[in-house]
């Protein structure tokens, strides 16, 4: 059972454009929703995260939008740069320190 | 150390052999996690250790997989009688008790030939 569904699988965006990645979850017990960024040959690195008590969180060019009633959340990368080219994973967990359930990943390519 | 350290970074083994993968977590992190990432795929949870509690083994795909954590620090993931479908990147992560999110190592790329 895939508890976190991520789309699209891949995305090509021009430099300066907006990258949007969407995730949907099924388990209403999830209360932590992070996004991880992974470069080839490296482990995933925490990019930004949100708890369900807020609908939006922004850190620099990265914004998470969260819709609790729809059980969906998304990552927006504003002013996309070639250095943002990576694979992005959404995830969800129940309670602090608990295991994360990951989406399938989105490979983002930013063209100069 | 400053980050999560995994060794070896690459491992090629023959089908049927046993392998051991090592993870050295960040000092002071009581939680340790193992994930598997197959080529072009997402991360699949394997096992989770938290302090002295019994580990959550619910993600181990078969009884050929086992893991232990000695002294609440270093962990070893063992795969017995390796199969070609075990080929993947095995990622370890660690985190502090009671906090969200954790730090991943760079992984061990296992290739079974």
JSON list of C-alpha atoms in Angstrom, two decimals:
[
{"chain": "A", "resi": 1, "resn": "UNK", "atom": "CA", "xyz": [0.00, 0.00, 0.00]},
{"chain": "A", "resi": 2, "resn": "UNK", "atom": "CA", "xyz": [1.56, 3.24, -1.17]},
{"chain": "A", "resi": 3, "resn": "UNK", "atom": "CA", "xyz": [0.76, 5.70, 1.58]},
{"chain": "A", "resi": 4, "resn": "UNK", "atom": "CA", "xyz": [2.39, 8.74, -0.05]},
{"chain": "A", "resi": 5, "resn": "UNK", "atom": "CA", "xyz": [1.90, 9.36, -3.76]},
{"chain": "A", "resi": 6, "resn": "UNK", "atom": "CA", "xyz": [4.14, 11.86, -5.53]},
{"chain": "A", "resi": 7, "resn": "UNK", "atom": "CA", "xyz": [3.80, 13.50, -8.93]},
{"chain": "A", "resi": 8, "resn": "UNK", "atom": "CA", "xyz": [5.16, 14.15, -11.47]},
{"chain": "A", "resi": 9, "resn": "UNK", "atom": "CA", "xyz": [7.94, 11.58, -11.78]},
{"chain": "A", "resi": 10, "resn": "UNK", "atom": "CA", "xyz": [10.06, 14.07, -13.70]},
{"chain": "A", "resi": 11, "resn": "UNK", "atom": "CA", "xyz": [9.99, 17.74, -14.45]},
{"chain": "A", "resi": 12, "resn": "UNK", "atom": "CA", "xyz": [11.90, 20.03, -16.79]},
{"chain": "A", "resi": 13, "resn": "UNK", "atom": "CA", "xyz": [11.82, 23.75, -16.08]},
{"chain": "A", "resi": 14, "resn": "UNK", "atom": "CA", "xyz": [13.65, 26.73, -17.51]},
{"chain": "A", "resi": 15, "resn": "UNK", "atom": "CA", "xyz": [16.00, 28.75, -15.33]},
{"chain": "A", "resi": 16, "resn": "UNK", "atom": "CA", "xyz": [13.97, 31.31, -13.44]},
{"chain": "A", "resi": 17, "resn": "UNK", "atom": "CA", "xyz": [10.78, 29.29, -13.69]},
{"chain": "A", "resi": 18, "resn": "UNK", "atom": "CA", "xyz": [8.69, 27.67, -10.96]},
{"chain": "A", "resi": 19, "resn": "UNK", "atom": "CA", "xyz": [8.95, 23.96, -10.18]},
{"chain": "A", "resi": 20, "resn": "UNK", "atom": "CA", "xyz": [5.88, 22.42, -8.54]},
{"chain": "A", "resi": 21, "resn": "UNK", "atom": "CA", "xyz": [5.80, 18.93, -7.06]},
{"chain": "A", "resi": 22, "resn": "UNK", "atom": "CA", "xyz": [2.70, 17.43, -5.50]},
{"chain": "A", "resi": 23, "resn": "UNK", "atom": "CA", "xyz": [2.14, 14.75, -2.89]},
{"chain": "A", "resi": 24, "resn": "UNK", "atom": "CA", "xyz": [-0.96, 13.10, -1.50]},
{"chain": "A", "resi": 25, "resn": "UNK", "atom": "CA", "xyz": [-1.17, 10.97, 1.62]},
{"chain": "A", "resi": 26, "resn": "UNK", "atom": "CA", "xyz": [-3.72, 8.55, 3.00]},
{"chain": "A", "resi": 27, "resn": "UNK", "atom": "CA", "xyz": [-2.95, 8.16, 6.69]},
{"chain": "A", "resi": 28, "resn": "UNK", "atom": "CA", "xyz": [-4.55, 10.95, 8.74]},
{"chain": "A", "resi": 29, "resn": "UNK", "atom": "CA", "xyz": [-2.23, 10.08, 11.63]},
{"chain": "A", "resi": 30, "resn": "UNK", "atom": "CA", "xyz": [0.70, 11.62, 9.77]},
{"chain": "A", "resi": 31, "resn": "UNK", "atom": "CA", "xyz": [1.74, 14.86, 11.43]},
{"chain": "A", "resi": 32, "resn": "UNK", "atom": "CA", "xyz": [5.09, 15.75, 9.89]},
{"chain": "A", "resi": 33, "resn": "UNK", "atom": "CA", "xyz": [5.69, 16.37, 6.20]},
{"chain": "A", "resi": 34, "resn": "UNK", "atom": "CA", "xyz": [9.27, 16.97, 5.06]},
{"chain": "A", "resi": 35, "resn": "UNK", "atom": "CA", "xyz": [10.81, 17.36, 1.63]},
{"chain": "A", "resi": 36, "resn": "UNK", "atom": "CA", "xyz": [14.22, 15.91, 0.90]},
{"chain": "A", "resi": 37, "resn": "UNK", "atom": "CA", "xyz": [16.62, 16.83, -1.91]},
{"chain": "A", "resi": 38, "resn": "UNK", "atom": "CA", "xyz": [18.98, 14.23, -3.30]},
{"chain": "A", "resi": 39, "resn": "UNK", "atom": "CA", "xyz": [21.92, 14.73, -5.64]},
{"chain": "A", "resi": 40, "resn": "UNK", "atom": "CA", "xyz": [23.46, 11.79, -7.53]},
{"chain": "A", "resi": 41, "resn": "UNK", "atom": "CA", "xyz": [25.70, 9.69, -5.31]},
{"chain": "A", "resi": 42, "resn": "UNK", "atom": "CA", "xyz": [24.55, 11.41, -2.14]},
{"chain": "A", "resi": 43, "resn": "UNK", "atom": "CA", "xyz": [22.01, 10.64, 0.53]},
{"chain": "A", "resi": 44, "resn": "UNK", "atom": "CA", "xyz": [18.81, 12.69, 0.75]},
{"chain": "A", "resi": 45, "resn": "UNK", "atom": "CA", "xyz": [19.12, 15.97, 2.63]},
{"chain": "A", "resi": 46, "resn": "UNK", "atom": "CA", "xyz": [16.28, 17.66, 4.49]},
{"chain": "A", "resi": 47, "resn": "UNK", "atom": "CA", "xyz": [15.16, 20.70, 2.55]},
{"chain": "A", "resi": 48, "resn": "UNK", "atom": "CA", "xyz": [12.06, 22.01, 4.31]},
{"chain": "A", "resi": 49, "resn": "UNK", "atom": "CA", "xyz": [9.29, 20.54, 6.46]},
{"chain": "A", "resi": 50, "resn": "UNK", "atom": "CA", "xyz": [5.82, 21.43, 7.71]},
{"chain": "A", "resi": 51, "resn": "UNK", "atom": "CA", "xyz": [3.46, 20.37, 10.48]},
{"chain": "A", "resi": 52, "resn": "UNK", "atom": "CA", "xyz": [-0.31, 20.27, 9.82]},
{"chain": "A", "resi": 53, "resn": "UNK", "atom": "CA", "xyz": [-1.07, 23.26, 12.05]},
{"chain": "A", "resi": 54, "resn": "UNK", "atom": "CA", "xyz": [0.04, 25.67, 9.29]},
{"chain": "A", "resi": 55, "resn": "UNK", "atom": "CA", "xyz": [-0.99, 25.87, 5.64]},
{"chain": "A", "resi": 56, "resn": "UNK", "atom": "CA", "xyz": [2.24, 27.27, 4.22]},
{"chain": "A", "resi": 57, "resn": "UNK", "atom": "CA", "xyz": [5.90, 27.49, 5.08]},
{"chain": "A", "resi": 58, "resn": "UNK", "atom": "CA", "xyz": [8.52, 29.39, 3.14]},
{"chain": "A", "resi": 59, "resn": "UNK", "atom": "CA", "xyz": [12.28, 29.16, 3.34]},
{"chain": "A", "resi": 60, "resn": "UNK", "atom": "CA", "xyz": [14.11, 31.22, 0.74]},
{"chain": "A", "resi": 61, "resn": "UNK", "atom": "CA", "xyz": [13.01, 30.07, -2.71]},
{"chain": "A", "resi": 62, "resn": "UNK", "atom": "CA", "xyz": [11.31, 26.93, -1.35]},
{"chain": "A", "resi": 63, "resn": "UNK", "atom": "CA", "xyz": [7.68, 26.90, -0.17]},
{"chain": "A", "resi": 64, "resn": "UNK", "atom": "CA", "xyz": [5.52, 24.08, 1.14]},
{"chain": "A", "resi": 65, "resn": "UNK", "atom": "CA", "xyz": [1.75, 24.42, 0.73]},
{"chain": "A", "resi": 66, "resn": "UNK", "atom": "CA", "xyz": [-0.34, 22.11, 2.88]},
{"chain": "A", "resi": 67, "resn": "UNK", "atom": "CA", "xyz": [-4.03, 21.23, 2.51]},
{"chain": "A", "resi": 68, "resn": "UNK", "atom": "CA", "xyz": [-5.11, 19.11, 5.45]},
{"chain": "A", "resi": 69, "resn": "UNK", "atom": "CA", "xyz": [-8.68, 18.52, 4.28]},
{"chain": "A", "resi": 70, "resn": "UNK", "atom": "CA", "xyz": [-7.50, 17.29, 0.89]},
{"chain": "A", "resi": 71, "resn": "UNK", "atom": "CA", "xyz": [-4.58, 15.37, 2.42]},
{"chain": "A", "resi": 72, "resn": "UNK", "atom": "CA", "xyz": [-2.22, 16.98, -0.05]},
{"chain": "A", "resi": 73, "resn": "UNK", "atom": "CA", "xyz": [0.95, 19.02, 0.12]},
{"chain": "A", "resi": 74, "resn": "UNK", "atom": "CA", "xyz": [3.23, 20.49, -2.46]},
{"chain": "A", "resi": 75, "resn": "UNK", "atom": "CA", "xyz": [6.69, 21.95, -2.93]},
{"chain": "A", "resi": 76, "resn": "UNK", "atom": "CA", "xyz": [7.19, 25.09, -4.96]},
{"chain": "A", "resi": 77, "resn": "UNK", "atom": "CA", "xyz": [10.68, 26.08, -6.07]},
{"chain": "A", "resi": 78, "resn": "UNK", "atom": "CA", "xyz": [10.66, 29.70, -7.15]},
{"chain": "A", "resi": 79, "resn": "UNK", "atom": "CA", "xyz": [13.24, 31.19, -9.53]},
{"chain": "A", "resi": 80, "resn": "UNK", "atom": "CA", "xyz": [14.56, 27.68, -10.27]},
{"chain": "A", "resi": 81, "resn": "UNK", "atom": "CA", "xyz": [18.32, 27.47, -10.83]},
{"chain": "A", "resi": 82, "resn": "UNK", "atom": "CA", "xyz": [20.45, 24.81, -12.56]},
{"chain": "A", "resi": 83, "resn": "UNK", "atom": "CA", "xyz": [21.88, 23.95, -9.14]},
{"chain": "A", "resi": 84, "resn": "UNK", "atom": "CA", "xyz": [18.37, 22.90, -8.08]},
{"chain": "A", "resi": 85, "resn": "UNK", "atom": "CA", "xyz": [18.55, 19.98, -10.55]},
{"chain": "A", "resi": 86, "resn": "UNK", "atom": "CA", "xyz": [18.12, 16.98, -8.27]},
{"chain": "A", "resi": 87, "resn": "UNK", "atom": "CA", "xyz": [15.61, 14.38, -7.18]},
{"chain": "A", "resi": 88, "resn": "UNK", "atom": "CA", "xyz": [13.06, 15.57, -4.64]},
{"chain": "A", "resi": 89, "resn": "UNK", "atom": "CA", "xyz": [11.19, 13.30, -2.25]},
{"chain": "A", "resi": 90, "resn": "UNK", "atom": "CA", "xyz": [8.20, 14.12, -0.13]},
{"chain": "A", "resi": 91, "resn": "UNK", "atom": "CA", "xyz": [7.67, 12.12, 3.03]},
{"chain": "A", "resi": 92, "resn": "UNK", "atom": "CA", "xyz": [5.41, 11.81, 6.04]},
{"chain": "A", "resi": 93, "resn": "UNK", "atom": "CA", "xyz": [5.64, 10.42, 9.54]},
{"chain": "A", "resi": 94, "resn": "UNK", "atom": "CA", "xyz": [3.61, 9.93, 12.68]},
{"chain": "A", "resi": 95, "resn": "UNK", "atom": "CA", "xyz": [5.12, 11.56, 15.76]},
{"chain": "A", "resi": 96, "resn": "UNK", "atom": "CA", "xyz": [8.64, 12.77, 16.34]},
{"chain": "A", "resi": 97, "resn": "UNK", "atom": "CA", "xyz": [11.40, 10.31, 15.63]},
{"chain": "A", "resi": 98, "resn": "UNK", "atom": "CA", "xyz": [9.11, 7.89, 13.87]},
{"chain": "A", "resi": 99, "resn": "UNK", "atom": "CA", "xyz": [9.96, 6.29, 10.53]},
{"chain": "A", "resi": 100, "resn": "UNK", "atom": "CA", "xyz": [9.34, 8.31, 7.39]},
{"chain": "A", "resi": 101, "resn": "UNK", "atom": "CA", "xyz": [7.20, 7.04, 4.53]},
{"chain": "A", "resi": 102, "resn": "UNK", "atom": "CA", "xyz": [8.53, 8.43, 1.27]},
{"chain": "A", "resi": 103, "resn": "UNK", "atom": "CA", "xyz": [6.92, 9.30, -2.05]},
{"chain": "A", "resi": 104, "resn": "UNK", "atom": "CA", "xyz": [8.41, 7.87, -5.22]},
{"chain": "A", "resi": 105, "resn": "UNK", "atom": "CA", "xyz": [10.51, 10.94, -6.02]},
{"chain": "A", "resi": 106, "resn": "UNK", "atom": "CA", "xyz": [10.56, 13.62, -8.72]},
{"chain": "A", "resi": 107, "resn": "UNK", "atom": "CA", "xyz": [13.59, 14.20, -10.89]},
{"chain": "A", "resi": 108, "resn": "UNK", "atom": "CA", "xyz": [13.86, 17.93, -11.59]},
{"chain": "A", "resi": 109, "resn": "UNK", "atom": "CA", "xyz": [16.02, 19.29, -14.39]},
{"chain": "A", "resi": 110, "resn": "UNK", "atom": "CA", "xyz": [16.50, 23.04, -14.61]},
{"chain": "A", "resi": 111, "resn": "UNK", "atom": "CA", "xyz": [17.70, 24.13, -18.04]},
{"chain": "A", "resi": 112, "resn": "UNK", "atom": "CA", "xyz": [19.92, 27.19, -18.24]},
{"chain": "B", "resi": 1, "resn": "UNK", "atom": "CA", "xyz": [31.75, 12.65, 13.49]},
{"chain": "B", "resi": 2, "resn": "UNK", "atom": "CA", "xyz": [30.05, 15.52, 11.76]},
{"chain": "B", "resi": 3, "resn": "UNK", "atom": "CA", "xyz": [27.75, 13.36, 9.69]},
{"chain": "B", "resi": 4, "resn": "UNK", "atom": "CA", "xyz": [26.43, 9.84, 9.26]},
{"chain": "B", "resi": 5, "resn": "UNK", "atom": "CA", "xyz": [29.20, 7.62, 7.98]},
{"chain": "B", "resi": 6, "resn": "UNK", "atom": "CA", "xyz": [28.54, 4.46, 5.97]},
{"chain": "B", "resi": 7, "resn": "UNK", "atom": "CA", "xyz": [30.98, 1.84, 4.80]},
{"chain": "B", "resi": 8, "resn": "UNK", "atom": "CA", "xyz": [31.83, 0.54, 2.36]},
{"chain": "B", "resi": 9, "resn": "UNK", "atom": "CA", "xyz": [30.63, 3.11, -0.16]},
{"chain": "B", "resi": 10, "resn": "UNK", "atom": "CA", "xyz": [30.48, 0.41, -2.83]},
{"chain": "B", "resi": 11, "resn": "UNK", "atom": "CA", "xyz": [30.25, -3.36, -2.55]},
{"chain": "B", "resi": 12, "resn": "UNK", "atom": "CA", "xyz": [30.17, -5.93, -5.30]},
{"chain": "B", "resi": 13, "resn": "UNK", "atom": "CA", "xyz": [29.38, -9.46, -4.20]},
{"chain": "B", "resi": 14, "resn": "UNK", "atom": "CA", "xyz": [28.56, -12.76, -5.79]},
{"chain": "B", "resi": 15, "resn": "UNK", "atom": "CA", "xyz": [25.08, -14.16, -5.59]},
{"chain": "B", "resi": 16, "resn": "UNK", "atom": "CA", "xyz": [24.72, -16.35, -2.53]},
{"chain": "B", "resi": 17, "resn": "UNK", "atom": "CA", "xyz": [27.39, -14.63, -0.45]},
{"chain": "B", "resi": 18, "resn": "UNK", "atom": "CA", "xyz": [26.69, -12.77, 2.80]},
{"chain": "B", "resi": 19, "resn": "UNK", "atom": "CA", "xyz": [27.41, -9.05, 3.14]},
{"chain": "B", "resi": 20, "resn": "UNK", "atom": "CA", "xyz": [27.67, -6.65, 6.06]},
{"chain": "B", "resi": 21, "resn": "UNK", "atom": "CA", "xyz": [27.02, -2.95, 5.72]},
{"chain": "B", "resi": 22, "resn": "UNK", "atom": "CA", "xyz": [28.09, -0.55, 8.45]},
{"chain": "B", "resi": 23, "resn": "UNK", "atom": "CA", "xyz": [26.58, 2.69, 9.70]},
{"chain": "B", "resi": 24, "resn": "UNK", "atom": "CA", "xyz": [28.19, 5.09, 12.16]},
{"chain": "B", "resi": 25, "resn": "UNK", "atom": "CA", "xyz": [25.54, 7.62, 13.27]},
{"chain": "B", "resi": 26, "resn": "UNK", "atom": "CA", "xyz": [26.01, 11.18, 14.43]},
{"chain": "B", "resi": 27, "resn": "UNK", "atom": "CA", "xyz": [27.24, 11.29, 18.01]},
{"chain": "B", "resi": 28, "resn": "UNK", "atom": "CA", "xyz": [24.37, 11.73, 20.43]},
{"chain": "B", "resi": 29, "resn": "UNK", "atom": "CA", "xyz": [21.69, 10.55, 18.01]},
{"chain": "B", "resi": 30, "resn": "UNK", "atom": "CA", "xyz": [19.67, 7.81, 19.65]},
{"chain": "B", "resi": 31, "resn": "UNK", "atom": "CA", "xyz": [17.54, 6.94, 16.62]},
{"chain": "B", "resi": 32, "resn": "UNK", "atom": "CA", "xyz": [18.97, 5.02, 13.68]},
{"chain": "B", "resi": 33, "resn": "UNK", "atom": "CA", "xyz": [17.18, 4.01, 10.49]},
{"chain": "B", "resi": 34, "resn": "UNK", "atom": "CA", "xyz": [17.99, 1.83, 7.49]},
{"chain": "B", "resi": 35, "resn": "UNK", "atom": "CA", "xyz": [16.38, 2.42, 4.11]},
{"chain": "B", "resi": 36, "resn": "UNK", "atom": "CA", "xyz": [16.84, 0.81, 0.70]},
{"chain": "B", "resi": 37, "resn": "UNK", "atom": "CA", "xyz": [16.76, 2.74, -2.55]},
{"chain": "B", "resi": 38, "resn": "UNK", "atom": "CA", "xyz": [16.54, 0.72, -5.74]},
{"chain": "B", "resi": 39, "resn": "UNK", "atom": "CA", "xyz": [17.64, 2.28, -9.03]},
{"chain": "B", "resi": 40, "resn": "UNK", "atom": "CA", "xyz": [15.41, 5.23, -9.85]},
{"chain": "B", "resi": 41, "resn": "UNK", "atom": "CA", "xyz": [13.02, 4.37, -7.05]},
{"chain": "B", "resi": 42, "resn": "UNK", "atom": "CA", "xyz": [11.92, 5.87, -3.78]},
{"chain": "B", "resi": 43, "resn": "UNK", "atom": "CA", "xyz": [13.16, 4.97, -0.33]},
{"chain": "B", "resi": 44, "resn": "UNK", "atom": "CA", "xyz": [11.93, 1.78, 1.25]},
{"chain": "B", "resi": 45, "resn": "UNK", "atom": "CA", "xyz": [12.00, 1.58, 5.05]},
{"chain": "B", "resi": 46, "resn": "UNK", "atom": "CA", "xyz": [13.84, -1.45, 6.45]},
{"chain": "B", "resi": 47, "resn": "UNK", "atom": "CA", "xyz": [14.42, -1.14, 10.20]},
{"chain": "B", "resi": 48, "resn": "UNK", "atom": "CA", "xyz": [14.46, 1.46, 12.98]},
{"chain": "B", "resi": 49, "resn": "UNK", "atom": "CA", "xyz": [16.35, 1.52, 16.28]},
{"chain": "B", "resi": 50, "resn": "UNK", "atom": "CA", "xyz": [15.49, 3.93, 19.10]},
{"chain": "B", "resi": 51, "resn": "UNK", "atom": "CA", "xyz": [17.68, 3.83, 22.17]},
{"chain": "B", "resi": 52, "resn": "UNK", "atom": "CA", "xyz": [17.28, 0.60, 24.12]},
{"chain": "B", "resi": 53, "resn": "UNK", "atom": "CA", "xyz": [13.79, -0.12, 22.78]},
{"chain": "B", "resi": 54, "resn": "UNK", "atom": "CA", "xyz": [13.08, -3.17, 20.66]},
{"chain": "B", "resi": 55, "resn": "UNK", "atom": "CA", "xyz": [13.76, -2.31, 17.02]},
{"chain": "B", "resi": 56, "resn": "UNK", "atom": "CA", "xyz": [10.96, -1.84, 14.50]},
{"chain": "B", "resi": 57, "resn": "UNK", "atom": "CA", "xyz": [11.77, -4.57, 11.96]},
{"chain": "B", "resi": 58, "resn": "UNK", "atom": "CA", "xyz": [8.54, -4.25, 10.02]},
{"chain": "B", "resi": 59, "resn": "UNK", "atom": "CA", "xyz": [10.25, -3.23, 6.77]},
{"chain": "B", "resi": 60, "resn": "UNK", "atom": "CA", "xyz": [12.73, -6.08, 6.45]},
{"chain": "B", "resi": 61, "resn": "UNK", "atom": "CA", "xyz": [11.81, -7.85, 3.18]},
{"chain": "B", "resi": 62, "resn": "UNK", "atom": "CA", "xyz": [12.82, -11.37, 4.20]},
{"chain": "B", "resi": 63, "resn": "UNK", "atom": "CA", "xyz": [14.56, -13.32, 6.94]},
{"chain": "B", "resi": 64, "resn": "UNK", "atom": "CA", "xyz": [17.80, -13.02, 4.97]},
{"chain": "B", "resi": 65, "resn": "UNK", "atom": "CA", "xyz": [17.97, -9.44, 6.25]},
{"chain": "B", "resi": 66, "resn": "UNK", "atom": "CA", "xyz": [18.96, -8.59, 9.80]},
{"chain": "B", "resi": 67, "resn": "UNK", "atom": "CA", "xyz": [20.45, -5.66, 11.64]},
{"chain": "B", "resi": 68, "resn": "UNK", "atom": "CA", "xyz": [21.96, -4.96, 14.99]},
{"chain": "B", "resi": 69, "resn": "UNK", "atom": "CA", "xyz": [23.07, -1.92, 16.85]},
{"chain": "B", "resi": 70, "resn": "UNK", "atom": "CA", "xyz": [25.88, -2.25, 19.34]},
{"chain": "B", "resi": 71, "resn": "UNK", "atom": "CA", "xyz": [26.23, 0.02, 22.35]},
{"chain": "B", "resi": 72, "resn": "UNK", "atom": "CA", "xyz": [23.52, 2.31, 21.04]},
{"chain": "B", "resi": 73, "resn": "UNK", "atom": "CA", "xyz": [25.85, 3.57, 18.33]},
{"chain": "B", "resi": 74, "resn": "UNK", "atom": "CA", "xyz": [27.22, 1.69, 15.32]},
{"chain": "B", "resi": 75, "resn": "UNK", "atom": "CA", "xyz": [24.81, -0.46, 13.35]},
{"chain": "B", "resi": 76, "resn": "UNK", "atom": "CA", "xyz": [25.43, -3.33, 10.96]},
{"chain": "B", "resi": 77, "resn": "UNK", "atom": "CA", "xyz": [22.95, -4.47, 8.33]},
{"chain": "B", "resi": 78, "resn": "UNK", "atom": "CA", "xyz": [23.55, -8.07, 7.26]},
{"chain": "B", "resi": 79, "resn": "UNK", "atom": "CA", "xyz": [22.16, -9.66, 4.13]},
{"chain": "B", "resi": 80, "resn": "UNK", "atom": "CA", "xyz": [22.59, -13.42, 3.93]},
{"chain": "B", "resi": 81, "resn": "UNK", "atom": "CA", "xyz": [22.64, -15.45, 0.72]},
{"chain": "B", "resi": 82, "resn": "UNK", "atom": "CA", "xyz": [22.43, -12.32, -1.43]},
{"chain": "B", "resi": 83, "resn": "UNK", "atom": "CA", "xyz": [20.20, -12.31, -4.50]},
{"chain": "B", "resi": 84, "resn": "UNK", "atom": "CA", "xyz": [20.36, -10.06, -7.56]},
{"chain": "B", "resi": 85, "resn": "UNK", "atom": "CA", "xyz": [17.21, -8.27, -6.46]},
{"chain": "B", "resi": 86, "resn": "UNK", "atom": "CA", "xyz": [19.10, -7.12, -3.36]},
{"chain": "B", "resi": 87, "resn": "UNK", "atom": "CA", "xyz": [21.15, -4.79, -5.57]},
{"chain": "B", "resi": 88, "resn": "UNK", "atom": "CA", "xyz": [20.37, -1.27, -4.39]},
{"chain": "B", "resi": 89, "resn": "UNK", "atom": "CA", "xyz": [21.73, 1.65, -2.39]},
{"chain": "B", "resi": 90, "resn": "UNK", "atom": "CA", "xyz": [21.37, 1.05, 1.33]},
{"chain": "B", "resi": 91, "resn": "UNK", "atom": "CA", "xyz": [20.97, 4.28, 3.25]},
{"chain": "B", "resi": 92, "resn": "UNK", "atom": "CA", "xyz": [21.39, 4.83, 6.96]},
{"chain": "B", "resi": 93, "resn": "UNK", "atom": "CA", "xyz": [20.05, 7.84, 8.86]},
{"chain": "B", "resi": 94, "resn": "UNK", "atom": "CA", "xyz": [20.18, 9.01, 12.46]},
{"chain": "B", "resi": 95, "resn": "UNK", "atom": "CA", "xyz": [18.21, 11.46, 14.55]},
{"chain": "B", "resi": 96, "resn": "UNK", "atom": "CA", "xyz": [17.72, 12.79, 18.06]},
{"chain": "B", "resi": 97, "resn": "UNK", "atom": "CA", "xyz": [15.04, 11.36, 20.32]},
{"chain": "B", "resi": 98, "resn": "UNK", "atom": "CA", "xyz": [11.84, 13.34, 20.22]},
{"chain": "B", "resi": 99, "resn": "UNK", "atom": "CA", "xyz": [12.74, 15.37, 17.14]},
{"chain": "B", "resi": 100, "resn": "UNK", "atom": "CA", "xyz": [11.41, 15.26, 13.63]},
{"chain": "B", "resi": 101, "resn": "UNK", "atom": "CA", "xyz": [13.56, 14.64, 10.62]},
{"chain": "B", "resi": 102, "resn": "UNK", "atom": "CA", "xyz": [16.89, 12.94, 10.43]},
{"chain": "B", "resi": 103, "resn": "UNK", "atom": "CA", "xyz": [20.26, 13.03, 8.66]},
{"chain": "B", "resi": 104, "resn": "UNK", "atom": "CA", "xyz": [21.17, 10.51, 5.99]},
{"chain": "B", "resi": 105, "resn": "UNK", "atom": "CA", "xyz": [24.54, 9.08, 5.13]},
{"chain": "B", "resi": 106, "resn": "UNK", "atom": "CA", "xyz": [25.70, 8.79, 1.52]},
{"chain": "B", "resi": 107, "resn": "UNK", "atom": "CA", "xyz": [24.79, 5.14, 1.37]},
{"chain": "B", "resi": 108, "resn": "UNK", "atom": "CA", "xyz": [26.37, 1.87, 0.34]},
{"chain": "B", "resi": 109, "resn": "UNK", "atom": "CA", "xyz": [25.81, 0.83, -3.26]},
{"chain": "B", "resi": 110, "resn": "UNK", "atom": "CA", "xyz": [25.44, -2.95, -3.28]},
{"chain": "B", "resi": 111, "resn": "UNK", "atom": "CA", "xyz": [25.72, -4.85, -6.53]},
{"chain": "B", "resi": 112, "resn": "UNK", "atom": "CA", "xyz": [25.03, -8.58, -6.57]},
{"chain": "B", "resi": 113, "resn": "UNK", "atom": "CA", "xyz": [26.46, -10.35, -9.63]}
]
